[in-house]
mmCIF file of C-alpha atoms and ligand atoms in Angstrom:
data_model
loop_
_atom_site.group_PDB
_atom_site.id
_atom_site.type_symbol
_atom_site.label_atom_id
_atom_site.label_comp_id
_atom_site.label_asym_id
_atom_site.label_seq_id
_atom_site.Cartn_x
_atom_site.Cartn_y
_atom_site.Cartn_z
ATOM 1 C CA MET A 99 11.347 167.016 -10.672
ATOM 2 C CA ARG A 100 15.025 165.340 -11.679
ATOM 3 C CA ASN A 101 13.385 161.758 -11.098
ATOM 4 C CA LYS A 102 10.468 162.497 -13.240
ATOM 5 C CA THR A 103 13.113 163.926 -16.298
ATOM 6 C CA ALA A 104 15.377 160.828 -15.815
ATOM 7 C CA SER A 105 12.291 158.489 -15.970
ATOM 8 C CA SER A 106 11.010 160.293 -18.890
ATOM 9 C CA ILE A 107 14.351 160.421 -20.506
ATOM 10 C CA ARG A 108 14.685 156.333 -20.077
ATOM 11 C CA ASN A 109 10.913 156.070 -21.353
ATOM 12 C CA PHE A 110 12.240 157.980 -24.120
ATOM 13 C CA THR A 111 15.111 155.605 -24.825
ATOM 14 C CA ALA A 112 12.805 152.739 -24.446
ATOM 15 C CA ALA A 113 10.642 153.962 -26.855
ATOM 16 C CA MET A 114 13.593 154.771 -29.364
ATOM 17 C CA LEU A 115 15.057 151.014 -28.788
ATOM 18 C CA LEU A 116 11.544 149.696 -29.573
ATOM 19 C CA ALA A 117 11.262 151.642 -32.611
ATOM 20 C CA ALA A 118 14.622 150.447 -33.933
ATOM 21 C CA LEU A 119 13.974 146.886 -33.236
ATOM 22 C CA VAL A 120 10.671 147.241 -35.268
ATOM 23 C CA LEU A 121 12.557 148.733 -37.868
ATOM 24 C CA VAL A 122 14.850 145.638 -37.723
ATOM 25 C CA ALA A 123 12.200 143.293 -37.915
ATOM 26 C CA ALA A 124 10.572 144.893 -40.855
ATOM 27 C CA ALA A 125 13.977 144.653 -42.745
ATOM 28 C CA CYS A 126 14.211 141.472 -41.904
ATOM 29 C CA GLY A 127 10.796 140.312 -43.207
ATOM 30 C CA SER A 128 10.932 141.722 -46.412
ATOM 31 C CA GLY A 129 10.926 139.104 -49.341
ATOM 32 C CA SER A 130 14.307 138.057 -50.502
ATOM 33 C CA GLY A 131 16.103 140.910 -48.575
ATOM 34 C CA GLY A 132 15.302 143.248 -51.439
ATOM 35 C CA LYS A 133 18.378 142.583 -54.034
ATOM 36 C CA ILE A 134 18.408 142.033 -57.580
ATOM 37 C CA VAL A 135 19.737 138.576 -58.555
ATOM 38 C CA GLU A 136 21.894 138.214 -62.051
ATOM 39 C CA GLY A 137 20.498 135.592 -64.337
ATOM 40 C CA LYS A 138 16.789 135.820 -63.103
ATOM 41 C CA THR A 139 13.711 137.834 -63.880
ATOM 42 C CA ASN A 140 13.808 140.168 -60.887
ATOM 43 C CA VAL A 141 9.920 140.811 -60.390
ATOM 44 C CA VAL A 142 9.024 143.926 -57.931
ATOM 45 C CA THR A 143 5.810 143.138 -56.407
ATOM 46 C CA THR A 144 3.918 145.991 -54.152
ATOM 47 C CA PHE A 145 2.445 143.687 -51.741
ATOM 48 C CA TYR A 146 1.931 140.248 -50.286
ATOM 49 C CA PRO A 147 -0.556 138.409 -52.833
ATOM 50 C CA LEU A 148 1.316 139.755 -55.759
ATOM 51 C CA TYR A 149 4.792 138.401 -54.650
ATOM 52 C CA TYR A 150 2.931 135.213 -53.512
ATOM 53 C CA LEU A 151 1.923 134.836 -57.151
ATOM 54 C CA ALA A 152 4.964 135.977 -58.775
ATOM 55 C CA SER A 153 7.028 133.342 -56.611
ATOM 56 C CA GLU A 154 4.707 130.385 -57.238
ATOM 57 C CA ILE A 155 4.726 131.181 -60.887
ATOM 58 C CA GLY A 156 7.958 132.386 -61.161
ATOM 59 C CA GLY A 157 9.755 129.232 -59.716
ATOM 60 C CA ASP A 158 13.174 129.437 -60.167
ATOM 61 C CA LYS A 159 13.257 131.587 -62.841
ATOM 62 C CA VAL A 160 12.160 134.156 -60.955
ATOM 63 C CA ASN A 161 13.669 136.379 -58.181
ATOM 64 C CA ALA A 162 10.620 138.257 -56.515
ATOM 65 C CA VAL A 163 10.964 141.058 -54.176
ATOM 66 C CA ASN A 164 8.167 142.726 -52.227
ATOM 67 C CA LEU A 165 8.602 145.988 -51.502
ATOM 68 C CA VAL A 166 5.620 146.260 -48.495
ATOM 69 C CA PRO A 167 7.558 144.305 -45.546
ATOM 70 C CA ALA A 168 6.055 141.562 -43.053
ATOM 71 C CA GLY A 169 3.677 143.300 -40.709
ATOM 72 C CA VAL A 170 3.238 146.254 -42.067
ATOM 73 C CA GLU A 171 -0.495 147.615 -43.653
ATOM 74 C CA PRO A 172 -0.271 148.312 -47.538
ATOM 75 C CA HIS A 173 -2.700 151.201 -47.160
ATOM 76 C CA ASP A 174 -0.367 153.259 -45.103
ATOM 77 C CA TRP A 175 3.003 152.494 -46.954
ATOM 78 C CA SER A 176 5.054 154.691 -49.225
ATOM 79 C CA PRO A 177 8.266 153.835 -51.039
ATOM 80 C CA LYS A 178 11.558 155.065 -50.332
ATOM 81 C CA SER A 179 14.487 156.099 -52.455
ATOM 82 C CA GLN A 180 16.083 152.711 -52.432
ATOM 83 C CA ASP A 181 12.932 150.928 -53.409
ATOM 84 C CA LEU A 182 13.180 153.191 -56.650
ATOM 85 C CA ASP A 183 16.776 152.072 -57.269
ATOM 86 C CA LEU A 184 15.608 148.551 -56.897
ATOM 87 C CA ALA A 185 12.247 148.812 -59.144
ATOM 88 C CA SER A 186 14.795 150.355 -61.677
ATOM 89 C CA LYS A 187 17.090 147.456 -62.305
ATOM 90 C CA ALA A 188 14.199 144.785 -62.314
ATOM 91 C CA GLN A 189 12.504 143.800 -65.350
ATOM 92 C CA LEU A 190 8.882 143.710 -63.964
ATOM 93 C CA PHE A 191 7.045 145.800 -61.457
ATOM 94 C CA LEU A 192 3.517 144.492 -60.628
ATOM 95 C CA TYR A 193 1.125 146.216 -58.660
ATOM 96 C CA ASN A 194 -2.516 145.881 -58.002
ATOM 97 C CA GLY A 195 -4.271 149.407 -59.319
ATOM 98 C CA ALA A 196 -7.931 149.904 -58.295
ATOM 99 C CA GLY A 197 -6.781 152.262 -56.016
ATOM 100 C CA LEU A 198 -4.810 150.415 -53.620
ATOM 101 C CA GLU A 199 -1.262 151.880 -54.376
ATOM 102 C CA GLY A 200 -1.911 155.572 -54.639
ATOM 103 C CA TRP A 201 1.714 156.111 -54.955
ATOM 104 C CA THR A 202 2.767 154.002 -58.007
ATOM 105 C CA ASP A 203 2.252 156.923 -60.824
ATOM 106 C CA ASN A 204 4.698 159.048 -58.941
ATOM 107 C CA PHE A 205 7.062 156.448 -58.345
ATOM 108 C CA LEU A 206 7.000 155.186 -61.759
ATOM 109 C CA LYS A 207 7.673 158.945 -63.284
ATOM 110 C CA GLY A 208 10.755 158.791 -60.944
ATOM 111 C CA LEU A 209 12.205 155.564 -62.965
ATOM 112 C CA SER A 210 15.659 156.464 -64.421
ATOM 113 C CA LYS A 211 15.193 156.933 -68.556
ATOM 114 C CA LYS A 212 17.604 153.768 -68.683
ATOM 115 C CA SER A 213 14.932 151.525 -66.827
ATOM 116 C CA GLU A 214 13.752 148.740 -68.995
ATOM 117 C CA LEU A 215 11.317 148.184 -65.844
ATOM 118 C CA VAL A 216 7.865 146.684 -67.423
ATOM 119 C CA THR A 217 4.914 147.700 -65.383
ATOM 120 C CA ALA A 218 1.993 145.676 -65.061
ATOM 121 C CA GLU A 219 -1.577 146.625 -63.047
ATOM 122 C CA MET A 220 -2.684 142.956 -62.037
ATOM 123 C CA SER A 221 -6.477 144.030 -61.168
ATOM 124 C CA LYS A 222 -7.059 144.355 -64.713
ATOM 125 C CA GLY A 223 -10.300 142.267 -66.358
ATOM 126 C CA ILE A 224 -11.922 142.047 -62.647
ATOM 127 C CA THR A 225 -14.965 143.783 -62.558
ATOM 128 C CA LEU A 226 -14.294 146.318 -59.870
ATOM 129 C CA ILE A 227 -16.484 147.299 -57.043
ATOM 130 C CA LYS A 228 -17.506 150.807 -56.775
ATOM 131 C CA GLY A 229 -16.386 152.467 -53.489
ATOM 132 C CA ASN A 230 -18.221 155.088 -51.643
ATOM 133 C CA PRO A 231 -21.687 155.737 -53.206
ATOM 134 C CA GLU A 232 -22.135 158.955 -51.753
ATOM 135 C CA GLU A 233 -18.447 160.171 -52.803
ATOM 136 C CA GLU A 234 -18.827 158.932 -56.217
ATOM 137 C CA HIS A 235 -17.864 160.602 -59.566
ATOM 138 C CA GLU A 236 -17.622 160.115 -62.745
ATOM 139 C CA GLU A 237 -14.676 157.249 -63.106
ATOM 140 C CA GLU A 238 -11.507 158.271 -64.869
ATOM 141 C CA GLU A 239 -9.646 155.214 -65.334
ATOM 142 C CA HIS A 240 -6.423 155.665 -63.318
ATOM 143 C CA GLU A 241 -5.724 159.101 -64.738
ATOM 144 C CA GLY A 242 -6.154 162.664 -63.723
ATOM 145 C CA GLU A 243 -4.941 164.955 -60.728
ATOM 146 C CA GLU A 244 -7.536 163.730 -58.259
ATOM 147 C CA HIS A 245 -6.272 160.022 -58.110
ATOM 148 C CA ASP A 246 -2.991 161.111 -56.906
ATOM 149 C CA ASP A 247 -3.804 161.827 -53.210
ATOM 150 C CA HIS A 248 -5.562 158.652 -52.807
ATOM 151 C CA GLY A 249 -2.626 157.514 -50.541
ATOM 152 C CA GLN A 250 -3.289 160.103 -48.273
ATOM 153 C CA SER A 251 -7.108 161.042 -48.445
ATOM 154 C CA HIS A 252 -8.217 157.247 -48.177
ATOM 155 C CA ASP A 253 -11.545 158.382 -50.108
ATOM 156 C CA LEU A 254 -11.410 155.434 -52.482
ATOM 157 C CA ASP A 255 -14.145 155.301 -55.108
ATOM 158 C CA VAL A 256 -13.352 151.798 -56.178
ATOM 159 C CA ASP A 257 -12.804 149.214 -53.885
ATOM 160 C CA PRO A 258 -9.186 147.604 -54.235
ATOM 161 C CA HIS A 259 -9.517 144.467 -52.266
ATOM 162 C CA THR A 260 -9.585 141.972 -55.425
ATOM 163 C CA TRP A 261 -7.343 139.417 -54.048
ATOM 164 C CA VAL A 262 -9.740 138.666 -51.190
ATOM 165 C CA SER A 263 -11.767 136.417 -53.247
ATOM 166 C CA PRO A 264 -10.276 132.938 -54.796
ATOM 167 C CA LYS A 265 -12.524 133.675 -57.870
ATOM 168 C CA SER A 266 -10.874 137.410 -58.402
ATOM 169 C CA ILE A 267 -7.200 136.245 -57.603
ATOM 170 C CA MET A 268 -7.547 133.389 -60.204
ATOM 171 C CA LYS A 269 -8.020 136.278 -62.795
ATOM 172 C CA MET A 270 -4.794 138.219 -61.051
ATOM 173 C CA ALA A 271 -2.940 134.700 -61.355
ATOM 174 C CA GLU A 272 -3.512 134.795 -64.958
ATOM 175 C CA ASN A 273 -2.243 138.458 -65.042
ATOM 176 C CA VAL A 274 0.882 137.782 -63.543
ATOM 177 C CA LYS A 275 1.435 134.554 -65.561
ATOM 178 C CA ASN A 276 0.936 136.456 -68.942
ATOM 179 C CA SER A 277 3.422 139.437 -67.636
ATOM 180 C CA LEU A 278 6.275 136.750 -67.112
ATOM 181 C CA VAL A 279 5.708 135.383 -70.241
ATOM 182 C CA GLU A 280 5.832 138.765 -71.644
ATOM 183 C CA VAL A 281 9.502 139.955 -70.414
ATOM 184 C CA ASP A 282 10.803 136.658 -70.329
ATOM 185 C CA PRO A 283 9.097 134.546 -73.465
ATOM 186 C CA ALA A 284 12.200 132.051 -72.996
ATOM 187 C CA ASN A 285 10.982 130.436 -69.994
ATOM 188 C CA LYS A 286 7.506 130.528 -71.028
ATOM 189 C CA ALA A 287 6.932 126.895 -70.700
ATOM 190 C CA SER A 288 8.198 126.769 -67.183
ATOM 191 C CA TYR A 289 5.791 129.625 -66.542
ATOM 192 C CA GLU A 290 2.997 127.741 -68.133
ATOM 193 C CA ASP A 291 3.488 124.934 -65.805
ATOM 194 C CA ASN A 292 4.027 126.520 -62.929
ATOM 195 C CA TYR A 293 0.545 128.585 -63.647
ATOM 196 C CA ALA A 294 -1.441 125.516 -64.071
ATOM 197 C CA ALA A 295 0.067 123.937 -60.826
ATOM 198 C CA LEU A 296 -1.324 127.301 -59.156
ATOM 199 C CA HIS A 297 -4.448 127.487 -61.014
ATOM 200 C CA ALA A 298 -5.354 123.835 -59.603
ATOM 201 C CA LYS A 299 -4.763 124.749 -56.032
ATOM 202 C CA LEU A 300 -6.801 127.989 -56.197
ATOM 203 C CA GLU A 301 -9.664 126.320 -58.155
ATOM 204 C CA ALA A 302 -9.624 123.835 -55.273
ATOM 205 C CA LEU A 303 -10.088 126.704 -52.749
ATOM 206 C CA ASP A 304 -12.811 128.224 -54.759
ATOM 207 C CA GLN A 305 -14.953 125.183 -54.637
ATOM 208 C CA GLN A 306 -14.418 124.887 -51.059
ATOM 209 C CA TYR A 307 -15.786 128.207 -50.643
ATOM 210 C CA GLN A 308 -18.476 127.831 -52.832
ATOM 211 C CA THR A 309 -19.609 124.504 -51.404
ATOM 212 C CA GLU A 310 -19.392 125.543 -47.647
ATOM 213 C CA LEU A 311 -20.605 129.096 -48.260
ATOM 214 C CA SER A 312 -23.635 127.835 -49.833
ATOM 215 C CA LYS A 313 -24.408 126.076 -46.860
ATOM 216 C CA THR A 314 -24.466 128.355 -44.144
ATOM 217 C CA ALA A 315 -27.645 129.632 -42.322
ATOM 218 C CA LYS A 316 -26.485 132.875 -41.966
ATOM 219 C CA LYS A 317 -24.882 135.636 -44.776
ATOM 220 C CA ASP A 318 -24.309 138.681 -43.012
ATOM 221 C CA ILE A 319 -20.583 139.429 -41.974
ATOM 222 C CA VAL A 320 -19.372 142.158 -39.941
ATOM 223 C CA THR A 321 -15.811 143.099 -40.663
ATOM 224 C CA SER A 322 -13.632 146.131 -39.148
ATOM 225 C CA HIS A 323 -12.173 147.267 -42.404
ATOM 226 C CA GLN A 324 -14.072 147.151 -45.658
ATOM 227 C CA ALA A 325 -12.143 144.332 -47.275
ATOM 228 C CA PHE A 326 -14.084 141.719 -48.007
ATOM 229 C CA GLY A 327 -16.419 143.319 -50.791
ATOM 230 C CA TYR A 328 -15.206 140.598 -53.584
ATOM 231 C CA LEU A 329 -15.297 137.662 -51.473
ATOM 232 C CA ALA A 330 -19.019 138.846 -50.345
ATOM 233 C CA ARG A 331 -19.997 139.407 -53.979
ATOM 234 C CA ASP A 332 -18.441 136.095 -55.615
ATOM 235 C CA TYR A 333 -19.589 133.909 -52.313
ATOM 236 C CA GLY A 334 -23.443 135.687 -51.853
ATOM 237 C CA LEU A 335 -22.558 136.981 -48.450
ATOM 238 C CA ARG A 336 -22.897 140.488 -47.396
ATOM 239 C CA GLN A 337 -20.463 142.828 -45.488
ATOM 240 C CA THR A 338 -20.897 145.313 -43.067
ATOM 241 C CA ALA A 339 -17.923 147.320 -42.444
ATOM 242 C CA VAL A 340 -16.900 149.266 -39.199
ATOM 243 C CA MET A 341 -14.224 151.033 -41.028
ATOM 244 C CA GLY A 342 -13.972 152.259 -44.642
ATOM 245 C CA LEU A 343 -11.904 150.579 -47.537
ATOM 246 C CA SER A 344 -8.901 151.687 -45.950
ATOM 247 C CA PRO A 345 -8.165 150.985 -42.570
ATOM 248 C CA ASP A 346 -7.781 154.282 -40.802
ATOM 249 C CA ALA A 347 -10.728 155.751 -42.426
ATOM 250 C CA GLU A 348 -12.366 156.286 -39.016
ATOM 251 C CA PRO A 349 -15.895 155.625 -38.442
ATOM 252 C CA ARG A 350 -18.501 157.884 -37.076
ATOM 253 C CA ALA A 351 -20.211 157.717 -33.724
ATOM 254 C CA GLN A 352 -23.539 157.376 -35.476
ATOM 255 C CA ASP A 353 -22.436 154.425 -37.729
ATOM 256 C CA LEU A 354 -20.808 152.474 -34.672
ATOM 257 C CA LEU A 355 -24.361 152.285 -33.034
ATOM 258 C CA GLN A 356 -26.131 151.698 -36.200
ATOM 259 C CA ILE A 357 -23.557 148.417 -36.624
ATOM 260 C CA ALA A 358 -24.246 147.555 -32.909
ATOM 261 C CA LYS A 359 -28.117 147.758 -33.803
ATOM 262 C CA PHE A 360 -27.426 145.658 -36.719
ATOM 263 C CA VAL A 361 -25.780 143.135 -34.674
ATOM 264 C CA LYS A 362 -28.112 142.642 -32.325
ATOM 265 C CA GLU A 363 -31.171 142.316 -34.550
ATOM 266 C CA ASN A 364 -29.463 140.043 -37.003
ATOM 267 C CA ASP A 365 -28.107 137.726 -34.494
ATOM 268 C CA ILE A 366 -24.468 138.082 -35.707
ATOM 269 C CA ARG A 367 -22.125 136.120 -33.467
ATOM 270 C CA TYR A 368 -18.799 137.206 -34.024
ATOM 271 C CA ILE A 369 -17.507 140.732 -35.165
ATOM 272 C CA PHE A 370 -14.403 140.339 -37.490
ATOM 273 C CA PHE A 371 -10.988 141.698 -37.006
ATOM 274 C CA GLU A 372 -7.461 141.817 -38.546
ATOM 275 C CA GLU A 373 -4.134 141.243 -37.188
ATOM 276 C CA LEU A 374 -2.291 144.423 -39.094
ATOM 277 C CA VAL A 375 -4.817 146.721 -37.629
ATOM 278 C CA SER A 376 -5.249 147.697 -34.187
ATOM 279 C CA PRO A 377 -8.368 145.317 -32.726
ATOM 280 C CA THR A 378 -9.722 148.075 -30.498
ATOM 281 C CA LEU A 379 -12.700 149.144 -32.626
ATOM 282 C CA ALA A 380 -13.571 145.467 -33.237
ATOM 283 C CA ASN A 381 -13.409 144.745 -29.224
ATOM 284 C CA THR A 382 -15.264 147.962 -28.558
ATOM 285 C CA LEU A 383 -18.169 146.886 -30.595
ATOM 286 C CA ALA A 384 -18.431 143.305 -29.712
ATOM 287 C CA SER A 385 -18.535 144.080 -26.062
ATOM 288 C CA GLU A 386 -21.436 147.112 -26.838
ATOM 289 C CA ALA A 387 -23.104 144.131 -28.854
ATOM 290 C CA LYS A 388 -22.341 141.533 -26.510
ATOM 291 C CA VAL A 389 -20.698 139.020 -28.939
ATOM 292 C CA ASP A 390 -17.201 137.779 -29.841
ATOM 293 C CA THR A 391 -14.614 138.667 -32.148
ATOM 294 C CA MET A 392 -12.417 136.199 -34.578
ATOM 295 C CA VAL A 393 -9.858 136.959 -37.368
ATOM 296 C CA LEU A 394 -10.692 137.590 -40.913
ATOM 297 C CA ASN A 395 -7.855 138.113 -42.587
ATOM 298 C CA PRO A 396 -7.875 140.117 -45.748
ATOM 299 C CA ILE A 397 -4.416 138.935 -46.574
ATOM 300 C CA GLU A 398 -2.882 142.456 -47.288
ATOM 301 C CA GLY A 399 0.652 141.255 -46.086
ATOM 302 C CA LEU A 400 1.902 138.186 -43.288
ATOM 303 C CA THR A 401 2.809 138.867 -39.942
ATOM 304 C CA PRO A 402 6.372 137.797 -38.940
ATOM 305 C CA GLU A 403 4.921 135.019 -37.163
ATOM 306 C CA GLN A 404 2.998 133.953 -40.035
ATOM 307 C CA GLU A 405 5.788 134.335 -42.499
ATOM 308 C CA LYS A 406 8.003 132.043 -39.973
ATOM 309 C CA ARG A 407 5.363 129.416 -40.007
ATOM 310 C CA GLY A 408 5.361 129.163 -43.785
ATOM 311 C CA ASP A 409 1.824 130.362 -43.821
ATOM 312 C CA ASP A 410 0.885 131.575 -47.399
ATOM 313 C CA TYR A 411 -2.320 132.842 -49.465
ATOM 314 C CA ILE A 412 -3.627 129.572 -49.704
ATOM 315 C CA THR A 413 -3.286 128.553 -45.945
ATOM 316 C CA LEU A 414 -4.668 131.834 -44.968
ATOM 317 C CA MET A 415 -7.798 131.516 -47.182
ATOM 318 C CA GLU A 416 -8.284 128.082 -45.481
ATOM 319 C CA ALA A 417 -8.452 129.458 -42.172
ATOM 320 C CA ASN A 418 -10.927 132.112 -43.485
ATOM 321 C CA LEU A 419 -13.154 129.974 -44.625
ATOM 322 C CA GLN A 420 -12.977 128.154 -41.293
ATOM 323 C CA ASN A 421 -14.130 131.162 -39.262
ATOM 324 C CA LEU A 422 -16.804 132.085 -41.794
ATOM 325 C CA ILE A 423 -18.166 128.887 -41.602
ATOM 326 C CA LYS A 424 -18.301 128.981 -37.931
ATOM 327 C CA ALA A 425 -19.794 132.526 -37.817
ATOM 328 C CA LEU A 426 -22.328 131.708 -40.141
ATOM 329 C CA GLN A 427 -24.053 128.747 -38.717
HETATM 330 ZN ZN1 ZN B 7 -7.505 146.971 -47.167
#
């Protein structure tokens, strides 16, 4: 008995240590350390793709701070009081919208009256994809009570993953540029220049996607969470997702059997999984259907390793393209 207690205390301590280490790692990984910098335009972004756009277009005129730290899945994240403090002192708050950050309405209500924060929704102007057809109810453009619990319920009625397509993120880049010019018109020329350089890179990426994916024999991708709807729409692919629009929306057993059958019938060779979510389901499905797994990154955040390696939206999307080409031959 005593030994058992001692060992469970040891296990508990080990678990606590691990949890603490994870917290430290997460804190180190967040953007610029989460500080406001005087003399620059301070831009708070909700998650990595917006942080990337704000940093690229903002250049040395902007201090971009990302709220969701490296290695954390943005669907599961919610803000703390220090995040509100930080945002209150910033000039610009950029969020994706389209149902990704269910917490923004309440968060922004919590800002102090003195705050001059300008807020802007970066998915504006993109034709959004409706989420679950069976749960569809009349859309009420980001207002109304029933949208408040999205963070908990994960019943998304719109697909929020606009950034996972070079075509759609080009619109988001334009939105970021316009917001920066609005809050800091003095540096307009600098923002326009940086935007032009980024736009050229994104356009080249879009061209690669278009050329390569138009040549593939197959068009069906099986993914873990339903994050590739815009990519599929914009480049002529069809997506079958094991999980829903949010990675913790659990699949039903009959859905899994259906997908396994689909994989066999359509000669699918790879099931895609992603780094920020447990691969268990993708692995189970792949072994059930006797196929392999490969990464397709929804770029909702960087892992600490990717951050250290200097990976960014472009390099990760290039890696995605290589895996898509391999899977769709
Ligand atoms: Zn997602």
